[in-house]
Coordinates of C-alpha atoms in Angstrom, one line a residue:
M16 CA 15.5 -129.0 -30.3
D17 CA 18.7 -126.9 -30.2
L18 CA 17.4 -123.5 -29.1
R19 CA 20.9 -122.1 -29.3
R20 CA 20.3 -121.7 -33.0
L21 CA 18.0 -118.8 -32.4
R22 CA 20.9 -117.0 -30.6
R23 CA 23.3 -117.6 -33.5
V24 CA 21.1 -116.0 -36.2
K25 CA 22.6 -112.7 -37.5
D26 CA 20.3 -109.9 -36.5
V27 CA 19.8 -106.8 -38.8
C28 CA 17.5 -103.7 -38.7
P29 CA 15.9 -102.3 -41.8
L30 CA 17.7 -99.3 -43.2
L31 CA 17.1 -97.3 -46.4
H32 CA 18.0 -100.3 -48.5
P33 CA 15.8 -102.2 -51.0
H34 CA 16.8 -105.5 -49.5
H35 CA 15.2 -104.4 -46.2
A36 CA 11.9 -103.1 -47.8
S37 CA 8.6 -104.5 -46.7
M38 CA 5.6 -105.3 -48.8
T39 CA 3.3 -104.0 -46.0
S40 CA 4.0 -100.4 -47.1
S41 CA 4.1 -101.1 -50.8
R42 CA 1.7 -100.0 -53.5
W43 CA 1.3 -103.7 -54.3
V44 CA -0.5 -104.4 -51.0
L45 CA -3.1 -101.6 -51.4
P46 CA -5.9 -103.6 -53.1
I47 CA -5.5 -106.4 -50.6
A48 CA -5.7 -104.0 -47.6
A49 CA -8.7 -102.3 -49.2
R50 CA -10.7 -105.5 -49.4
N51 CA -12.0 -105.2 -45.8
R52 CA -11.4 -101.6 -44.7
P53 CA -11.2 -98.0 -46.1
V54 CA -7.7 -97.2 -47.3
A55 CA -6.2 -93.8 -48.3
P56 CA -3.0 -93.9 -50.4
H57 CA -0.5 -91.0 -50.0
E58 CA 2.9 -90.1 -51.4
N59 CA 5.0 -92.4 -49.2
G60 CA 2.5 -95.1 -48.2
H61 CA -1.1 -95.5 -47.2
T62 CA -3.4 -95.2 -44.2
V63 CA -6.0 -97.8 -43.1
A64 CA -9.1 -96.8 -41.1
L65 CA -9.4 -99.5 -38.5
F66 CA -12.2 -98.1 -36.4
S67 CA -14.4 -95.0 -36.3
N68 CA -17.3 -93.7 -34.4
R69 CA -18.2 -90.4 -32.7
L70 CA -16.0 -91.2 -29.7
L71 CA -12.9 -92.8 -31.2
T72 CA -11.2 -93.0 -34.6
W73 CA -8.2 -95.3 -35.1
H74 CA -6.0 -95.1 -38.2
R75 CA -2.9 -97.2 -39.0
S76 CA -0.4 -95.7 -41.5
F77 CA 2.3 -97.5 -43.3
T78 CA 5.2 -95.6 -44.9
R79 CA 8.1 -96.6 -47.2
D80 CA 10.5 -94.1 -45.7
V81 CA 11.1 -92.1 -42.5
A82 CA 8.8 -89.2 -43.4
P83 CA 5.7 -89.1 -41.2
P84 CA 2.3 -89.9 -42.7
P85 CA -0.2 -87.0 -43.3
A86 CA -2.5 -86.1 -40.6
F87 CA -6.3 -86.8 -41.0
E88 CA -9.3 -84.9 -39.8
P89 CA -10.8 -87.1 -37.0
P90 CA -14.6 -87.4 -37.0
S91 CA -14.4 -88.2 -33.3
Y92 CA -13.5 -86.8 -29.9
I93 CA -10.4 -89.0 -29.7
Y94 CA -8.1 -89.7 -32.6
V95 CA -5.5 -92.5 -32.4
H96 CA -2.9 -92.5 -35.2
E97 CA -0.6 -95.5 -35.4
W98 CA 2.5 -95.3 -37.6
V99 CA 4.3 -98.4 -39.0
A100 CA 7.4 -97.1 -40.7
D101 CA 9.6 -99.2 -43.0
S102 CA 13.0 -97.9 -42.0
F103 CA 15.1 -97.0 -38.9
P104 CA 15.7 -94.5 -37.5
V105 CA 12.4 -92.6 -36.9
H106 CA 12.5 -89.6 -34.6
H107 CA 9.6 -87.1 -34.9
D108 CA 8.1 -84.8 -32.3
G109 CA 4.8 -85.9 -31.0
W110 CA 5.2 -89.5 -31.9
R111 CA 5.9 -92.1 -29.2
A112 CA 7.2 -95.6 -29.6
F113 CA 5.2 -98.4 -28.0
G114 CA 5.1 -102.2 -28.2
L115 CA 7.7 -104.8 -29.3
S116 CA 9.5 -104.9 -32.6
Q117 CA 8.2 -107.4 -35.0
K118 CA 10.9 -109.9 -36.2
Q119 CA 11.0 -111.7 -39.5
G120 CA 13.2 -114.4 -40.9
V121 CA 14.6 -113.2 -44.2
T122 CA 17.2 -114.8 -46.5
F123 CA 19.0 -112.4 -48.8
L124 CA 19.6 -113.9 -52.2
N125 CA 22.7 -113.4 -54.4
G126 CA 21.7 -114.0 -58.0
D127 CA 23.0 -117.3 -59.2
A128 CA 25.1 -118.0 -56.2
D129 CA 24.5 -121.4 -54.5
Y130 CA 22.1 -120.4 -51.8
R131 CA 22.4 -123.8 -50.1
Q132 CA 25.9 -122.9 -48.9
S133 CA 24.3 -120.9 -46.2
W134 CA 22.0 -123.7 -45.2
S135 CA 22.7 -125.9 -42.2
D136 CA 24.1 -129.4 -42.6
H137 CA 20.8 -130.6 -41.2
A138 CA 18.8 -128.9 -44.0
R139 CA 21.1 -130.2 -46.7
R140 CA 20.8 -133.8 -45.3
H141 CA 17.0 -133.4 -45.4
L142 CA 17.2 -132.2 -49.0
K143 CA 19.1 -135.3 -50.0
I144 CA 16.5 -137.5 -48.4
F145 CA 13.8 -135.6 -50.4
T146 CA 15.7 -135.9 -53.7
R147 CA 16.4 -139.6 -53.2
S148 CA 12.7 -140.3 -52.4
G149 CA 11.7 -139.8 -56.1
A150 CA 9.1 -137.2 -55.1
K151 CA 8.0 -134.8 -57.8
L152 CA 7.4 -131.1 -57.7
R153 CA 4.7 -129.2 -59.6
L154 CA 2.5 -126.1 -59.4
G155 CA -1.0 -126.7 -57.8
T156 CA -4.3 -124.9 -57.5
F157 CA -6.2 -123.3 -54.7
D158 CA -8.9 -126.0 -54.9
E159 CA -6.2 -128.7 -54.3
L160 CA -4.9 -126.7 -51.3
K161 CA -8.4 -126.6 -49.7
K162 CA -9.0 -130.2 -50.5
H163 CA -5.9 -131.5 -48.7
A164 CA -5.6 -128.9 -46.0
R165 CA -7.4 -131.2 -43.4
D166 CA -4.8 -133.9 -44.0
C167 CA -2.0 -132.0 -42.1
Y168 CA -1.1 -131.4 -38.5
L169 CA -1.7 -127.6 -38.3
A170 CA -4.1 -126.1 -35.9
E171 CA -7.5 -125.2 -37.3
E172 CA -7.0 -121.4 -36.9
V173 CA -3.6 -121.5 -38.7
L174 CA -5.2 -123.4 -41.6
E175 CA -8.1 -121.0 -41.9
H176 CA -5.7 -118.0 -41.8
T177 CA -3.5 -119.6 -44.5
L178 CA -6.5 -120.3 -46.8
E179 CA -8.0 -116.8 -46.2
Q180 CA -4.7 -115.1 -46.9
T181 CA -4.1 -117.2 -50.0
E182 CA -7.5 -116.4 -51.4
S183 CA -7.2 -112.7 -50.8
V184 CA -3.9 -112.4 -52.6
L185 CA -5.1 -114.6 -55.4
I186 CA -8.1 -112.4 -56.1
E187 CA -5.9 -109.2 -56.3
H188 CA -2.7 -110.6 -57.7
P189 CA -3.3 -114.0 -59.3
S190 CA -0.1 -114.0 -61.2
D191 CA 2.0 -113.4 -58.1
V192 CA 0.8 -116.4 -56.1
E193 CA 2.4 -119.8 -56.4
I194 CA 1.1 -123.0 -54.8
L195 CA 4.0 -125.4 -54.8
V196 CA 3.1 -129.1 -54.5
A197 CA 5.3 -132.1 -53.6
E198 CA 3.8 -135.5 -54.4
S199 CA 5.0 -139.1 -54.5
A200 CA 5.8 -141.0 -57.7
T201 CA 2.2 -142.4 -57.5
G202 CA 0.6 -138.9 -57.2
E203 CA 0.1 -139.0 -53.4
P204 CA 0.2 -135.4 -51.9
L205 CA 3.2 -134.9 -49.6
G206 CA 3.2 -131.2 -49.0
F207 CA 2.0 -127.8 -50.1
F208 CA 3.8 -124.4 -49.9
V209 CA 2.2 -121.1 -50.7
A210 CA 4.2 -118.0 -51.5
T211 CA 3.5 -114.6 -53.1
T212 CA 6.0 -112.3 -54.9
C213 CA 6.0 -108.6 -54.6
D214 CA 8.2 -107.3 -57.5
E215 CA 8.0 -103.8 -56.1
V216 CA 10.3 -104.8 -53.2
R217 CA 11.8 -107.8 -55.0
Q218 CA 10.8 -110.2 -52.3
S219 CA 8.9 -113.5 -52.2
Y220 CA 6.8 -114.0 -49.0
Y221 CA 5.8 -117.3 -47.4
I222 CA 2.0 -117.3 -46.8
G223 CA 1.7 -120.8 -45.4
G224 CA 2.1 -124.5 -46.0
F225 CA 1.7 -128.0 -44.6
Y226 CA 2.8 -131.6 -45.1
T227 CA 1.1 -135.0 -44.7
A228 CA 2.4 -137.9 -42.7
A229 CA 4.0 -139.4 -45.8
G230 CA 5.5 -136.0 -46.6
A231 CA 7.2 -135.9 -43.1
R232 CA 9.0 -139.1 -43.9
V233 CA 10.6 -137.7 -47.0
Q234 CA 11.2 -134.2 -45.8
A235 CA 8.7 -132.7 -48.3
M236 CA 8.9 -129.1 -46.8
T237 CA 12.6 -128.9 -47.3
G238 CA 12.2 -130.0 -50.9
L239 CA 9.5 -127.3 -51.4
I240 CA 11.6 -124.6 -49.7
D241 CA 14.5 -125.5 -52.0
W242 CA 12.2 -125.1 -55.1
W243 CA 10.9 -121.8 -53.6
F244 CA 14.4 -120.4 -53.4
A245 CA 15.2 -121.4 -57.0
R246 CA 12.0 -120.0 -58.4
S247 CA 12.5 -116.7 -56.5
I248 CA 16.0 -116.3 -57.9
A249 CA 14.7 -117.0 -61.4
R250 CA 12.1 -114.3 -60.9
G251 CA 14.7 -111.7 -59.8
C252 CA 13.9 -111.6 -56.1
A253 CA 16.5 -110.1 -53.8
S254 CA 15.2 -111.9 -50.8
V255 CA 12.7 -114.5 -49.5
N256 CA 10.8 -113.8 -46.3
F257 CA 9.7 -116.7 -44.0
G258 CA 7.6 -114.4 -41.9
D259 CA 7.5 -114.1 -38.1
M260 CA 10.5 -115.1 -36.0
S261 CA 11.2 -115.5 -32.3
G262 CA 13.8 -113.4 -30.7
P263 CA 17.3 -114.6 -29.8
R264 CA 16.4 -115.3 -26.1
T265 CA 12.7 -116.2 -26.3
P266 CA 11.3 -118.2 -23.3
W267 CA 11.0 -122.0 -24.0
F268 CA 7.2 -121.8 -23.8
D269 CA 6.9 -119.4 -26.7
P270 CA 4.6 -121.1 -29.2
A271 CA 6.7 -119.7 -32.1
I272 CA 9.9 -121.4 -31.1
G273 CA 9.3 -124.6 -33.0
Y274 CA 8.8 -123.0 -36.5
S275 CA 11.3 -120.2 -35.8
N276 CA 14.0 -122.8 -35.0
F277 CA 13.1 -124.6 -38.3
K278 CA 13.6 -121.4 -40.2
T279 CA 17.2 -120.9 -38.9
H280 CA 18.3 -123.8 -41.0
F281 CA 17.9 -121.8 -44.3
G282 CA 20.5 -119.0 -44.1
I283 CA 18.1 -116.4 -42.6
H284 CA 18.8 -113.1 -40.9
R285 CA 16.4 -112.0 -38.2
V286 CA 15.2 -108.6 -39.4
W287 CA 13.9 -106.4 -36.6
R288 CA 11.1 -104.2 -38.0
P289 CA 10.8 -100.6 -36.5
R290 CA 8.7 -100.3 -33.4
T291 CA 5.2 -98.9 -34.0
L292 CA 4.8 -95.1 -33.3
W293 CA 1.7 -93.6 -31.8
R294 CA 0.1 -90.2 -31.6
I295 CA -3.2 -89.3 -29.8
R296 CA -5.2 -86.1 -30.4
F297 CA -8.3 -84.9 -28.6
R298 CA -10.9 -82.7 -30.3
F299 CA -13.7 -81.1 -28.2
R300 CA -14.8 -78.2 -30.4
N301 CA -16.4 -77.9 -33.8
L302 CA -16.9 -81.6 -34.0
D303 CA -20.3 -81.2 -35.7
A304 CA -18.5 -79.5 -38.6
V305 CA -16.6 -82.7 -39.4
V306 CA -18.8 -84.8 -41.7
P307 CA -17.2 -88.3 -42.2
V308 CA -18.1 -89.9 -45.6
A309 CA -18.3 -93.7 -45.6
G310 CA -15.1 -95.3 -47.0
I311 CA -13.2 -92.0 -47.3
L312 CA -10.4 -90.6 -45.1
T313 CA -10.2 -86.8 -45.0
P314 CA -6.7 -85.3 -44.7
H315 CA -6.3 -82.6 -42.0
T316 CA -5.1 -79.2 -43.3

């Protein structure tokens, strides 16, 4: 594996530009986020209640711009407010950056331009192998995905996460999820690729996928990625997002190196998301006056 490819990827940071927008702060993601936790929408994003008892309340806010999220009235002695902004730069009194920047592999699309021109020679060779194999592409179902998920080489926890994510998005946005299937001329499954589109930010996001032993021989994943690009352009997407990426100088033992290196073959940029900001408040008086209502966040005035 040529790990030098990770150092050659062009790095960018998200600015106030639609091509750098993230679905994590979009209105589209609200019903998905609200499936498991209380969520409060506000003018420039939303806030999720991660944890709350009399001692500690932890909120995580997502914003679509650099304006800070509203403050909330903590029903606890300690209030931790985590802020995930969508754009650089973010400088506000009282907030402190902590942790590492998340990195994503994003390919910016250019309408009808030949996107394969930015692919590596390696990826284009694999696409020729897939095309010559006579394999077919079609849309599949969630039941098919579950049925054949055990025939792949992914770790159990990765498979479960893929299935859970797919099901959650299907329930809230069934028309935005596509399960792409590659199969042989005789109907044997070769690979599955799941993506969801957020029209609000004009981006298609890779949820997960896998291939069988027969699919590995005909480079089924490359064929599916090619179809994903074409379908995303047809839908009007400005970018496709492969998800998490390793940094340019990641240690060789990083478990993300393998799939990160694979993503570098498809004309990606490594987008460095803004670092998470934190604010901690302590409240020791009038705590009994705060009456938290289940499932509701109360803005602080």
